[in-house]
Amino acid sequence: MVDTTGAVWRKSSHSGPDGNCVEVAFLLSGNVAVRDTKDRGDGPILAFAPGEWDAFVSEVTGGVLRRF
């Protein structure tokens, strides 16, 4: 279970109004949480350790995940 108490959730300013967005929060624990904007209440949350988050962002921005 991820403790998101006090989390400040952010989504991209490039996100449209149609609800197909994700939000990211940098937690007090140092971990990073990601959730779907449609499931803000009790929906699932992906949690990344700092190194895992850095690797994920590197893969996404490097184009490695484009095949998905």
Short mmCIF file of C-alpha atoms in Angstrom, two decimals:
data_model
loop_
_atom_site.label_atom_id
_atom_site.label_comp_id
_atom_site.label_asym_id
_atom_site.label_seq_id
_atom_site.Cartn_x
_atom_site.Cartn_y
_atom_site.Cartn_z
CA MET A 1 0.00 0.00 0.00
CA VAL A 2 1.34 3.41 -0.96
CA ASP A 3 0.91 6.29 1.48
CA THR A 4 -0.15 9.30 -0.60
CA THR A 5 -1.03 11.47 2.39
CA GLY A 6 -0.22 15.07 1.52
CA ALA A 7 0.64 14.20 -2.08
CA VAL A 8 0.38 16.98 -4.62
CA TRP A 9 -0.81 15.38 -7.85
CA ARG A 10 0.19 16.94 -11.17
CA LYS A 11 -0.75 16.26 -14.76
CA SER A 12 0.75 17.62 -17.92
CA SER A 13 -0.36 21.01 -19.15
CA HIS A 14 -0.63 19.29 -22.55
CA SER A 15 -3.42 17.04 -21.26
CA GLY A 16 -6.78 17.44 -22.92
CA PRO A 17 -10.18 17.67 -21.24
CA ASP A 18 -11.27 14.15 -22.29
CA GLY A 19 -9.95 12.43 -19.15
CA ASN A 20 -7.29 10.28 -20.84
CA CYS A 21 -4.53 11.45 -18.54
CA VAL A 22 -2.27 10.28 -15.78
CA GLU A 23 -1.14 12.22 -12.73
CA VAL A 24 2.20 12.03 -10.96
CA ALA A 25 3.03 12.78 -7.33
CA PHE A 26 6.45 12.94 -5.72
CA LEU A 27 5.92 11.45 -2.27
CA LEU A 28 7.54 12.33 1.05
CA SER A 29 9.09 8.84 1.08
CA GLY A 30 11.04 9.69 -2.07
CA ASN A 31 8.93 7.38 -4.18
CA VAL A 32 6.89 8.50 -7.18
CA ALA A 33 3.20 7.63 -7.58
CA VAL A 34 1.23 7.53 -10.84
CA ARG A 35 -2.53 7.22 -11.22
CA ASP A 36 -5.25 7.53 -13.85
CA THR A 37 -7.24 10.76 -13.59
CA LYS A 38 -10.46 8.77 -14.03
CA ASP A 39 -9.69 6.74 -10.87
CA ARG A 40 -8.71 9.45 -8.40
CA GLY A 41 -10.70 8.02 -5.51
CA ASP A 42 -9.86 4.42 -4.74
CA GLY A 43 -8.24 3.51 -8.05
CA PRO A 44 -4.92 1.74 -8.43
CA ILE A 45 -1.64 3.58 -8.00
CA LEU A 46 1.69 2.63 -9.54
CA ALA A 47 4.57 3.32 -7.20
CA PHE A 48 8.17 3.71 -8.32
CA ALA A 49 11.33 3.92 -6.25
CA PRO A 50 13.44 6.92 -7.33
CA GLY A 51 15.81 4.83 -9.47
CA GLU A 52 12.92 2.95 -11.08
CA TRP A 53 11.22 6.26 -11.94
CA ASP A 54 14.42 7.61 -13.48
CA ALA A 55 14.78 4.46 -15.60
CA PHE A 56 11.12 4.60 -16.69
CA VAL A 57 11.35 8.26 -17.73
CA SER A 58 14.60 7.58 -19.56
CA GLU A 59 13.01 4.75 -21.55
CA VAL A 60 9.92 6.80 -22.41
CA THR A 61 11.80 9.92 -23.46
CA GLY A 62 14.35 7.85 -25.36
CA GLY A 63 11.63 6.35 -27.56
CA VAL A 64 12.24 2.77 -26.46
CA LEU A 65 8.57 2.25 -25.55
CA ARG A 66 7.13 3.58 -28.84
CA ARG A 67 6.41 0.07 -30.06
CA PHE A 68 3.68 -0.21 -27.41
#
